[in-house]
Amino acid sequence: MARPDRPIALVTDGSRGIGAATSLRLASAGFRVAVNYFSNRSAADEVVARIEADGGSAFALRGDVRDEQQAARMIEQAAVDGRLDVLVCNAAAAAFTPTPVSALSWSDFRTKVTDELAGAYILAQRALALMEKQGQGNIVFVSSTAADGPPSHGMTAHGTAKAALNTFARFLACEAGPLGVRVNVVAPGFVRTEASAHMPQAVQQQLADRAPLGRVAEADDVARAITMLVGDDARFVTGAVVPIDGGTSVSRM
Ligand SMILES: NC(=O)c1ccc[n+]([C@@H]2O[C@H](COP(=O)([O-])OP(=O)(O)OC[C@H]3O[C@@H](n4cnc5c(N)ncnc54)[C@H](OP(=O)(O)O)[C@@H]3O)[C@@H](O)[C@H]2O)c1
């Protein structure tokens, strides 16, 4: 079977925030990008149009990453000639409202954790099956420093879900390595996106002051790290959880 002229990347929630920046970066790096969206088709079309205007190649792909059938279909539709080179599991599949354990029902906690893992597990399992046949591929999960950082109030469900994601990625890296597939995690601290825009400016400034690099992250900071991890410069890196936080996590040690 002829090799498609560009390697293929699927970015979940590739139409907004960190995912949109990642779609743009991967397209610049030469990938044909499947830009997943959930409800906002026009945001995905806009990212595709920006990529095409820059001479790149992309297409929009609707799907709910938590749904087994939809996730499987997304992998099939993203893979050109049955080939998928990169999967970026970025979608914030689980709604997130900071709530202390005392006020958080078991049902809401379970939904948060299982939605986060469903969005990663189904796609990664299907992608790995294709990548195994190719003998190469890259999977990157977008986690959070909330997984390993000092526990902050109301973040139990989010931190637990992201910690489970990190652990899943490490196990998967061990299973996937012998197949030629690398699996890594980026763990951003606070990133300025629409989803985080509610954070008061004063708090954003405190976070910037606490970071050794003196600012909070932009979506493109995360996208650059993802692009580096899926490229040859990181060819001997797998099972890594890379904080993208301007040094905040080490400065707390
Ligand atoms: N922003 C931060 O400060 C920060 C920090 C650490 C980690 N992260 C992680 O980075 C990732 C991206 O965050 P972001 O801030 O850039 O979010 P975002 O893209 O600005 O917003 C969330 C988007 O996720 C999409 N989505 C929701 N449910 C989905 C589903 N079931 N399937 C597919 N897509 C779905 C929605 O797309 P539609 O608009 O199409 O409905 C929604 O607009 C998340 O995993 C998040 O946990 C973010």
mmCIF file with all atom_site columns, N, CA and C in Angstrom, residues 132-197:
data_model
loop_
_atom_site.group_PDB
_atom_site.id
_atom_site.type_symbol
_atom_site.label_atom_id
_atom_site.label_alt_id
_atom_site.label_comp_id
_atom_site.label_asym_id
_atom_site.label_entity_id
_atom_site.label_seq_id
_atom_site.pdbx_PDB_ins_code
_atom_site.Cartn_x
_atom_site.Cartn_y
_atom_site.Cartn_z
_atom_site.occupancy
_atom_site.B_iso_or_equiv
_atom_site.pdbx_formal_charge
_atom_site.auth_seq_id
_atom_site.auth_comp_id
_atom_site.auth_asym_id
_atom_site.auth_atom_id
_atom_site.pdbx_PDB_model_num
ATOM 1   N N  . GLU A 1 132 ? 1.024   -0.550 15.684 1.00 0.00 ? 132 GLU A N  1
ATOM 2   C CA . GLU A 1 132 ? 1.755   -1.825 15.772 1.00 0.00 ? 132 GLU A CA 1
ATOM 3   C C  . GLU A 1 132 ? 2.011   -2.378 14.368 1.00 0.00 ? 132 GLU A C  1
ATOM 4   N N  . LYS A 1 133 ? 0.985   -2.291 13.496 1.00 0.00 ? 133 LYS A N  1
ATOM 5   C CA . LYS A 1 133 ? 1.156   -2.801 12.117 1.00 0.00 ? 133 LYS A CA 1
ATOM 6   C C  . LYS A 1 133 ? 2.226   -2.005 11.379 1.00 0.00 ? 133 LYS A C  1
ATOM 7   N N  . GLN A 1 134 ? 2.294   -0.687 11.670 1.00 0.00 ? 134 GLN A N  1
ATOM 8   C CA . GLN A 1 134 ? 3.280   0.167  10.999 1.00 0.00 ? 134 GLN A CA 1
ATOM 9   C C  . GLN A 1 134 ? 4.677   -0.004 11.583 1.00 0.00 ? 134 GLN A C  1
ATOM 10  N N  . GLY A 1 135 ? 4.719   -0.477 12.839 1.00 0.00 ? 135 GLY A N  1
ATOM 11  C CA . GLY A 1 135 ? 5.999   -0.578 13.544 1.00 0.00 ? 135 GLY A CA 1
ATOM 12  C C  . GLY A 1 135 ? 6.506   0.764  14.030 1.00 0.00 ? 135 GLY A C  1
ATOM 13  N N  . GLN A 1 136 ? 5.633   1.763  14.046 1.00 0.00 ? 136 GLN A N  1
ATOM 14  C CA . GLN A 1 136 ? 6.038   3.078  14.573 1.00 0.00 ? 136 GLN A CA 1
ATOM 15  C C  . GLN A 1 136 ? 4.802   3.930  14.853 1.00 0.00 ? 136 GLN A C  1
ATOM 16  N N  . GLY A 1 137 ? 4.997   4.917  15.701 1.00 0.00 ? 137 GLY A N  1
ATOM 17  C CA . GLY A 1 137 ? 3.910   5.851  16.012 1.00 0.00 ? 137 GLY A CA 1
ATOM 18  C C  . GLY A 1 137 ? 4.191   6.558  17.321 1.00 0.00 ? 137 GLY A C  1
ATOM 19  N N  . ASN A 1 138 ? 3.396   7.575  17.573 1.00 0.00 ? 138 ASN A N  1
ATOM 20  C CA . ASN A 1 138 ? 3.547   8.366  18.799 1.00 0.00 ? 138 ASN A CA 1
ATOM 21  C C  . ASN A 1 138 ? 2.192   8.692  19.380 1.00 0.00 ? 138 ASN A C  1
ATOM 22  N N  . ILE A 1 139 ? 2.082   8.522  20.697 1.00 0.00 ? 139 ILE A N  1
ATOM 23  C CA . ILE A 1 139 ? 0.866   8.912  21.403 1.00 0.00 ? 139 ILE A CA 1
ATOM 24  C C  . ILE A 1 139 ? 1.279   9.895  22.500 1.00 0.00 ? 139 ILE A C  1
ATOM 25  N N  . VAL A 1 140 ? 0.560   11.006 22.569 1.00 0.00 ? 140 VAL A N  1
ATOM 26  C CA . VAL A 1 140 ? 0.810   11.988 23.641 1.00 0.00 ? 140 VAL A CA 1
ATOM 27  C C  . VAL A 1 140 ? -0.508  12.275 24.346 1.00 0.00 ? 140 VAL A C  1
ATOM 28  N N  . PHE A 1 141 ? -0.469  12.232 25.662 1.00 0.00 ? 141 PHE A N  1
ATOM 29  C CA . PHE A 1 141 ? -1.636  12.581 26.471 1.00 0.00 ? 141 PHE A CA 1
ATOM 30  C C  . PHE A 1 141 ? -1.407  13.964 27.093 1.00 0.00 ? 141 PHE A C  1
ATOM 31  N N  . VAL A 1 142 ? -2.493  14.740 27.133 1.00 0.00 ? 142 VAL A N  1
ATOM 32  C CA . VAL A 1 142 ? -2.395  16.043 27.800 1.00 0.00 ? 142 VAL A CA 1
ATOM 33  C C  . VAL A 1 142 ? -2.976  15.893 29.201 1.00 0.00 ? 142 VAL A C  1
ATOM 34  N N  . SER A 1 143 ? -2.085  15.952 30.171 1.00 0.00 ? 143 SER A N  1
ATOM 35  C CA . SER A 1 143 ? -2.478  15.791 31.569 1.00 0.00 ? 143 SER A CA 1
ATOM 36  C C  . SER A 1 143 ? -2.457  17.156 32.248 1.00 0.00 ? 143 SER A C  1
ATOM 37  N N  . SER A 1 144 ? -1.969  17.201 33.485 1.00 0.00 ? 144 SER A N  1
ATOM 38  C CA . SER A 1 144 ? -1.947  18.471 34.226 1.00 0.00 ? 144 SER A CA 1
ATOM 39  C C  . SER A 1 144 ? -0.992  18.332 35.398 1.00 0.00 ? 144 SER A C  1
ATOM 40  N N  . THR A 1 145 ? -0.387  19.435 35.811 1.00 0.00 ? 145 THR A N  1
ATOM 41  C CA . THR A 1 145 ? 0.443   19.388 37.022 1.00 0.00 ? 145 THR A CA 1
ATOM 42  C C  . THR A 1 145 ? -0.422  19.132 38.252 1.00 0.00 ? 145 THR A C  1
ATOM 43  N N  . ALA A 1 146 ? -1.748  19.242 38.087 1.00 0.00 ? 146 ALA A N  1
ATOM 44  C CA . ALA A 1 146 ? -2.652  18.941 39.213 1.00 0.00 ? 146 ALA A CA 1
ATOM 45  C C  . ALA A 1 146 ? -2.503  17.492 39.672 1.00 0.00 ? 146 ALA A C  1
ATOM 46  N N  . ALA A 1 147 ? -1.965  16.614 38.791 1.00 0.00 ? 147 ALA A N  1
ATOM 47  C CA . ALA A 1 147 ? -1.815  15.197 39.151 1.00 0.00 ? 147 ALA A CA 1
ATOM 48  C C  . ALA A 1 147 ? -0.778  14.996 40.238 1.00 0.00 ? 147 ALA A C  1
ATOM 49  N N  . ASP A 1 148 ? 0.335   15.729 40.142 1.00 0.00 ? 148 ASP A N  1
ATOM 50  C CA . ASP A 1 148 ? 1.469   15.473 41.039 1.00 0.00 ? 148 ASP A CA 1
ATOM 51  C C  . ASP A 1 148 ? 1.813   16.649 41.937 1.00 0.00 ? 148 ASP A C  1
ATOM 52  N N  . GLY A 1 149 ? 1.167   17.764 41.702 1.00 0.00 ? 149 GLY A N  1
ATOM 53  C CA . GLY A 1 149 ? 1.489   18.955 42.487 1.00 0.00 ? 149 GLY A CA 1
ATOM 54  C C  . GLY A 1 149 ? 0.903   18.863 43.882 1.00 0.00 ? 149 GLY A C  1
ATOM 55  N N  . PRO A 1 150 ? 1.174   19.864 44.703 1.00 0.00 ? 150 PRO A N  1
ATOM 56  C CA . PRO A 1 150 ? 0.561   19.860 46.032 1.00 0.00 ? 150 PRO A CA 1
ATOM 57  C C  . PRO A 1 150 ? -0.958  19.908 45.876 1.00 0.00 ? 150 PRO A C  1
ATOM 58  N N  . PRO A 1 151 ? -1.704  19.064 46.591 1.00 0.00 ? 151 PRO A N  1
ATOM 59  C CA . PRO A 1 151 ? -3.156  19.054 46.424 1.00 0.00 ? 151 PRO A CA 1
ATOM 60  C C  . PRO A 1 151 ? -3.757  20.429 46.665 1.00 0.00 ? 151 PRO A C  1
ATOM 61  N N  . SER A 1 152 ? -4.555  20.914 45.723 1.00 0.00 ? 152 SER A N  1
ATOM 62  C CA . SER A 1 152 ? -5.195  22.212 45.946 1.00 0.00 ? 152 SER A CA 1
ATOM 63  C C  . SER A 1 152 ? -6.700  22.013 46.111 1.00 0.00 ? 152 SER A C  1
ATOM 64  N N  . HIS A 1 153 ? -7.286  22.946 46.833 1.00 0.00 ? 153 HIS A N  1
ATOM 65  C CA . HIS A 1 153 ? -8.670  22.805 47.267 1.00 0.00 ? 153 HIS A CA 1
ATOM 66  C C  . HIS A 1 153 ? -9.629  22.602 46.089 1.00 0.00 ? 153 HIS A C  1
ATOM 67  N N  . GLY A 1 154 ? -10.457 21.586 46.190 1.00 0.00 ? 154 GLY A N  1
ATOM 68  C CA . GLY A 1 154 ? -11.490 21.356 45.184 1.00 0.00 ? 154 GLY A CA 1
ATOM 69  C C  . GLY A 1 154 ? -11.021 20.604 43.955 1.00 0.00 ? 154 GLY A C  1
ATOM 70  N N  . MET A 1 155 ? -9.729  20.254 43.926 1.00 0.00 ? 155 MET A N  1
ATOM 71  C CA . MET A 1 155 ? -9.169  19.657 42.696 1.00 0.00 ? 155 MET A CA 1
ATOM 72  C C  . MET A 1 155 ? -8.998  18.141 42.802 1.00 0.00 ? 155 MET A C  1
ATOM 73  N N  . THR A 1 156 ? -9.637  17.514 43.803 1.00 0.00 ? 156 THR A N  1
ATOM 74  C CA . THR A 1 156 ? -9.430  16.079 44.026 1.00 0.00 ? 156 THR A CA 1
ATOM 75  C C  . THR A 1 156 ? -9.790  15.244 42.802 1.00 0.00 ? 156 THR A C  1
ATOM 76  N N  . ALA A 1 157 ? -10.967 15.475 42.241 1.00 0.00 ? 157 ALA A N  1
ATOM 77  C CA . ALA A 1 157 ? -11.408 14.645 41.115 1.00 0.00 ? 157 ALA A CA 1
ATOM 78  C C  . ALA A 1 157 ? -10.518 14.882 39.899 1.00 0.00 ? 157 ALA A C  1
ATOM 79  N N  . HIS A 1 158 ? -10.225 16.151 39.624 1.00 0.00 ? 158 HIS A N  1
ATOM 80  C CA . HIS A 1 158 ? -9.388  16.476 38.469 1.00 0.00 ? 158 HIS A CA 1
ATOM 81  C C  . HIS A 1 158 ? -7.984  15.898 38.641 1.00 0.00 ? 158 HIS A C  1
ATOM 82  N N  . GLY A 1 159 ? -7.396  16.105 39.824 1.00 0.00 ? 159 GLY A N  1
ATOM 83  C CA . GLY A 1 159 ? -6.040  15.605 40.084 1.00 0.00 ? 159 GLY A CA 1
ATOM 84  C C  . GLY A 1 159 ? -5.988  14.089 40.028 1.00 0.00 ? 159 GLY A C  1
ATOM 85  N N  . THR A 1 160 ? -7.003  13.433 40.582 1.00 0.00 ? 160 THR A N  1
ATOM 86  C CA . THR A 1 160 ? -7.030  11.961 40.568 1.00 0.00 ? 160 THR A CA 1
ATOM 87  C C  . THR A 1 160 ? -7.169  11.454 39.137 1.00 0.00 ? 160 THR A C  1
ATOM 88  N N  . ALA A 1 161 ? -8.033  12.096 38.351 1.00 0.00 ? 161 ALA A N  1
ATOM 89  C CA . ALA A 1 161 ? -8.237  11.681 36.956 1.00 0.00 ? 161 ALA A CA 1
ATOM 90  C C  . ALA A 1 161 ? -6.944  11.841 36.155 1.00 0.00 ? 161 ALA A C  1
ATOM 91  N N  . LYS A 1 162 ? -6.262  12.955 36.346 1.00 0.00 ? 162 LYS A N  1
ATOM 92  C CA . LYS A 1 162 ? -5.024  13.190 35.583 1.00 0.00 ? 162 LYS A CA 1
ATOM 93  C C  . LYS A 1 162 ? -3.893  12.289 36.085 1.00 0.00 ? 162 LYS A C  1
ATOM 94  N N  . ALA A 1 163 ? -3.871  11.982 37.400 1.00 0.00 ? 163 ALA A N  1
ATOM 95  C CA . ALA A 1 163 ? -2.849  11.057 37.915 1.00 0.00 ? 163 ALA A CA 1
ATOM 96  C C  . ALA A 1 163 ? -3.066  9.668  37.317 1.00 0.00 ? 163 ALA A C  1
ATOM 97  N N  . ALA A 1 164 ? -4.330  9.264  37.212 1.00 0.00 ? 164 ALA A N  1
ATOM 98  C CA . ALA A 1 164 ? -4.634  7.964  36.593 1.00 0.00 ? 164 ALA A CA 1
ATOM 99  C C  . ALA A 1 164 ? -4.194  7.965  35.131 1.00 0.00 ? 164 ALA A C  1
ATOM 100 N N  . LEU A 1 165 ? -4.398  9.092  34.463 1.00 0.00 ? 165 LEU A N  1
ATOM 101 C CA . LEU A 1 165 ? -3.968  9.216  33.059 1.00 0.00 ? 165 LEU A CA 1
ATOM 102 C C  . LEU A 1 165 ? -2.447  9.042  32.947 1.00 0.00 ? 165 LEU A C  1
ATOM 103 N N  . ASN A 1 166 ? -1.699  9.689  33.854 1.00 0.00 ? 166 ASN A N  1
ATOM 104 C CA . ASN A 1 166 ? -0.229  9.570  33.825 1.00 0.00 ? 166 ASN A CA 1
ATOM 105 C C  . ASN A 1 166 ? 0.202   8.115  34.015 1.00 0.00 ? 166 ASN A C  1
ATOM 106 N N  . THR A 1 167 ? -0.452  7.437  34.953 1.00 0.00 ? 167 THR A N  1
ATOM 107 C CA . THR A 1 167 ? -0.089  6.051  35.235 1.00 0.00 ? 167 THR A CA 1
ATOM 108 C C  . THR A 1 167 ? -0.446  5.158  34.055 1.00 0.00 ? 167 THR A C  1
ATOM 109 N N  . PHE A 1 168 ? -1.619  5.377  33.473 1.00 0.00 ? 168 PHE A N  1
ATOM 110 C CA . PHE A 1 168 ? -2.014  4.625  32.281 1.00 0.00 ? 168 PHE A CA 1
ATOM 111 C C  . PHE A 1 168 ? -0.960  4.810  31.178 1.00 0.00 ? 168 PHE A C  1
ATOM 112 N N  . ALA A 1 169 ? -0.526  6.046  30.988 1.00 0.00 ? 169 ALA A N  1
ATOM 113 C CA . ALA A 1 169 ? 0.453   6.337  29.925 1.00 0.00 ? 169 ALA A CA 1
ATOM 114 C C  . ALA A 1 169 ? 1.763   5.602  30.180 1.00 0.00 ? 169 ALA A C  1
ATOM 115 N N  . ARG A 1 170 ? 2.190   5.518  31.447 1.00 0.00 ? 170 ARG A N  1
ATOM 116 C CA . ARG A 1 170 ? 3.460   4.835  31.746 1.00 0.00 ? 170 ARG A CA 1
ATOM 117 C C  . ARG A 1 170 ? 3.350   3.334  31.444 1.00 0.00 ? 170 ARG A C  1
ATOM 118 N N  . PHE A 1 171 ? 2.224   2.744  31.838 1.00 0.00 ? 171 PHE A N  1
ATOM 119 C CA . PHE A 1 171 ? 2.035   1.318  31.525 1.00 0.00 ? 171 PHE A CA 1
ATOM 120 C C  . PHE A 1 171 ? 1.994   1.107  30.015 1.00 0.00 ? 171 PHE A C  1
ATOM 121 N N  . LEU A 1 172 ? 1.265   1.988  29.343 1.00 0.00 ? 172 LEU A N  1
ATOM 122 C CA . LEU A 1 172 ? 1.137   1.855  27.888 1.00 0.00 ? 172 LEU A CA 1
ATOM 123 C C  . LEU A 1 172 ? 2.497   2.002  27.205 1.00 0.00 ? 172 LEU A C  1
ATOM 124 N N  . ALA A 1 173 ? 3.328   2.906  27.727 1.00 0.00 ? 173 ALA A N  1
ATOM 125 C CA . ALA A 1 173 ? 4.665   3.105  27.139 1.00 0.00 ? 173 ALA A CA 1
ATOM 126 C C  . ALA A 1 173 ? 5.460   1.806  27.189 1.00 0.00 ? 173 ALA A C  1
ATOM 127 N N  . CYS A 1 174 ? 5.330   1.062  28.288 1.00 0.00 ? 174 CYS A N  1
ATOM 128 C CA . CYS A 1 174 ? 6.063   -0.217 28.415 1.00 0.00 ? 174 CYS A CA 1
ATOM 129 C C  . CYS A 1 174 ? 5.546   -1.231 27.400 1.00 0.00 ? 174 CYS A C  1
ATOM 130 N N  . GLU A 1 175 ? 4.225   -1.260 27.214 1.00 0.00 ? 175 GLU A N  1
ATOM 131 C CA . GLU A 1 175 ? 3.629   -2.213 26.278 1.00 0.00 ? 175 GLU A CA 1
ATOM 132 C C  . GLU A 1 175 ? 3.927   -1.819 24.825 1.00 0.00 ? 175 GLU A C  1
ATOM 133 N N  . ALA A 1 176 ? 3.942   -0.510 24.570 1.00 0.00 ? 176 ALA A N  1
ATOM 134 C CA . ALA A 1 176 ? 4.057   -0.024 23.186 1.00 0.00 ? 176 ALA A CA 1
ATOM 135 C C  . ALA A 1 176 ? 5.494   0.066  22.698 1.00 0.00 ? 176 ALA A C  1
ATOM 136 N N  . GLY A 1 177 ? 6.451   0.230  23.623 1.00 0.00 ? 177 GLY A N  1
ATOM 137 C CA . GLY A 1 177 ? 7.854   0.408  23.221 1.00 0.00 ? 177 GLY A CA 1
ATOM 138 C C  . GLY A 1 177 ? 8.351   -0.701 22.297 1.00 0.00 ? 177 GLY A C  1
ATOM 139 N N  . PRO A 1 178 ? 8.151   -1.976 22.676 1.00 0.00 ? 178 PRO A N  1
ATOM 140 C CA . PRO A 1 178 ? 8.635   -3.057 21.811 1.00 0.00 ? 178 PRO A CA 1
ATOM 141 C C  . PRO A 1 178 ? 7.957   -3.079 20.441 1.00 0.00 ? 178 PRO A C  1
ATOM 142 N N  . LEU A 1 179 ? 6.834   -2.373 20.294 1.00 0.00 ? 179 LEU A N  1
ATOM 143 C CA . LEU A 1 179 ? 6.143   -2.309 18.993 1.00 0.00 ? 179 LEU A CA 1
ATOM 144 C C  . LEU A 1 179 ? 6.650   -1.128 18.154 1.00 0.00 ? 179 LEU A C  1
ATOM 145 N N  . GLY A 1 180 ? 7.577   -0.349 18.731 1.00 0.00 ? 180 GLY A N  1
ATOM 146 C CA . GLY A 1 180 ? 8.113   0.810  18.012 1.00 0.00 ? 180 GLY A CA 1
ATOM 147 C C  . GLY A 1 180 ? 7.312   2.077  18.251 1.00 0.00 ? 180 GLY A C  1
ATOM 148 N N  . VAL A 1 181 ? 6.434   2.039  19.248 1.00 0.00 ? 181 VAL A N  1
ATOM 149 C CA . VAL A 1 181 ? 5.535   3.181  19.494 1.00 0.00 ? 181 VAL A CA 1
ATOM 150 C C  . VAL A 1 181 ? 5.943   3.867  20.797 1.00 0.00 ? 181 VAL A C  1
ATOM 151 N N  . ARG A 1 182 ? 6.083   5.189  20.743 1.00 0.00 ? 182 ARG A N  1
ATOM 152 C CA . ARG A 1 182 ? 6.418   5.960  21.941 1.00 0.00 ? 182 ARG A CA 1
ATOM 153 C C  . ARG A 1 182 ? 5.153   6.590  22.531 1.00 0.00 ? 182 ARG A C  1
ATOM 154 N N  . VAL A 1 183 ? 5.132   6.656  23.854 1.00 0.00 ? 183 VAL A N  1
ATOM 155 C CA . VAL A 1 183 ? 3.972   7.204  24.565 1.00 0.00 ? 183 VAL A CA 1
ATOM 156 C C  . VAL A 1 183 ? 4.487   8.192  25.609 1.00 0.00 ? 183 VAL A C  1
ATOM 157 N N  . ASN A 1 184 ? 4.038   9.436  25.526 1.00 0.00 ? 184 ASN A N  1
ATOM 158 C CA . ASN A 1 184 ? 4.492   10.444 26.486 1.00 0.00 ? 184 ASN A CA 1
ATOM 159 C C  . ASN A 1 184 ? 3.325   11.301 26.954 1.00 0.00 ? 184 ASN A C  1
ATOM 160 N N  . VAL A 1 185 ? 3.598   12.086 27.992 1.00 0.00 ? 185 VAL A N  1
ATOM 161 C CA . VAL A 1 185 ? 2.568   12.933 28.600 1.00 0.00 ? 185 VAL A CA 1
ATOM 162 C C  . VAL A 1 185 ? 3.132   14.341 28.718 1.00 0.00 ? 185 VAL A C  1
ATOM 163 N N  . VAL A 1 186 ? 2.317   15.334 28.389 1.00 0.00 ? 186 VAL A N  1
ATOM 164 C CA . VAL A 1 186 ? 2.663   16.707 28.778 1.00 0.00 ? 186 VAL A CA 1
ATOM 165 C C  . VAL A 1 186 ? 1.731   17.099 29.921 1.00 0.00 ? 186 VAL A C  1
ATOM 166 N N  . ALA A 1 187 ? 2.300   17.753 30.906 1.00 0.00 ? 187 ALA A N  1
ATOM 167 C CA . ALA A 1 187 ? 1.520   18.129 32.089 1.00 0.00 ? 187 ALA A CA 1
ATOM 168 C C  . ALA A 1 187 ? 1.619   19.641 32.284 1.00 0.00 ? 187 ALA A C  1
ATOM 169 N N  . PRO A 1 188 ? 0.684   20.370 31.681 1.00 0.00 ? 188 PRO A N  1
ATOM 170 C CA . PRO A 1 188 ? 0.737   21.825 31.844 1.00 0.00 ? 188 PRO A CA 1
ATOM 171 C C  . PRO A 1 188 ? 0.279   22.252 33.235 1.00 0.00 ? 188 PRO A C  1
ATOM 172 N N  . GLY A 1 189 ? 0.824   23.397 33.671 1.00 0.00 ? 189 GLY A N  1
ATOM 173 C CA . GLY A 1 189 ? 0.210   24.117 34.782 1.00 0.00 ? 189 GLY A CA 1
ATOM 174 C C  . GLY A 1 189 ? -0.909  24.959 34.174 1.00 0.00 ? 189 GLY A C  1
ATOM 175 N N  . PHE A 1 190 ? -1.153  26.125 34.731 1.00 0.00 ? 190 PHE A N  1
ATOM 176 C CA . PHE A 1 190 ? -2.200  26.978 34.171 1.00 0.00 ? 190 PHE A CA 1
ATOM 177 C C  . PHE A 1 190 ? -1.815  27.419 32.747 1.00 0.00 ? 190 PHE A C  1
ATOM 178 N N  . VAL A 1 191 ? -2.779  27.296 31.816 1.00 0.00 ? 191 VAL A N  1
ATOM 179 C CA . VAL A 1 191 ? -2.566  27.720 30.429 1.00 0.00 ? 191 VAL A CA 1
ATOM 180 C C  . VAL A 1 191 ? -3.706  28.665 30.054 1.00 0.00 ? 191 VAL A C  1
ATOM 181 N N  . ARG A 1 192 ? -3.369  29.781 29.422 1.00 0.00 ? 192 ARG A N  1
ATOM 182 C CA . ARG A 1 192 ? -4.424  30.731 29.026 1.00 0.00 ? 192 ARG A CA 1
ATOM 183 C C  . ARG A 1 192 ? -5.191  30.194 27.823 1.00 0.00 ? 192 ARG A C  1
ATOM 184 N N  . THR A 1 193 ? -6.419  29.701 28.074 1.00 0.00 ? 193 THR A N  1
ATOM 185 C CA . THR A 1 193 ? -7.305  29.254 26.989 1.00 0.00 ? 193 THR A CA 1
ATOM 186 C C  . THR A 1 193 ? -8.714  29.746 27.338 1.00 0.00 ? 193 THR A C  1
ATOM 187 N N  . GLU A 1 194 ? -9.650  29.518 26.405 1.00 0.00 ? 194 GLU A N  1
ATOM 188 C CA . GLU A 1 194 ? -11.046 29.894 26.709 1.00 0.00 ? 194 GLU A CA 1
ATOM 189 C C  . GLU A 1 194 ? -11.548 29.175 27.949 1.00 0.00 ? 194 GLU A C  1
ATOM 190 N N  . ALA A 1 195 ? -11.144 27.888 28.081 1.00 0.00 ? 195 ALA A N  1
ATOM 191 C CA . ALA A 1 195 ? -11.631 27.075 29.196 1.00 0.00 ? 195 ALA A CA 1
ATOM 192 C C  . ALA A 1 195 ? -11.122 27.595 30.539 1.00 0.00 ? 195 ALA A C  1
ATOM 193 N N  . SER A 1 196 ? -9.999  28.316 30.535 1.00 0.00 ? 196 SER A N  1
ATOM 194 C CA . SER A 1 196 ? -9.430  28.793 31.804 1.00 0.00 ? 196 SER A CA 1
ATOM 195 C C  . SER A 1 196 ? -9.609  30.300 31.979 1.00 0.00 ? 196 SER A C  1
ATOM 196 N N  . ALA A 1 197 ? -10.363 30.903 31.061 1.00 0.00 ? 197 ALA A N  1
ATOM 197 C CA . ALA A 1 197 ? -10.481 32.370 31.055 1.00 0.00 ? 197 ALA A CA 1
ATOM 198 C C  . ALA A 1 197 ? -11.183 32.919 32.298 1.00 0.00 ? 197 ALA A C  1
#
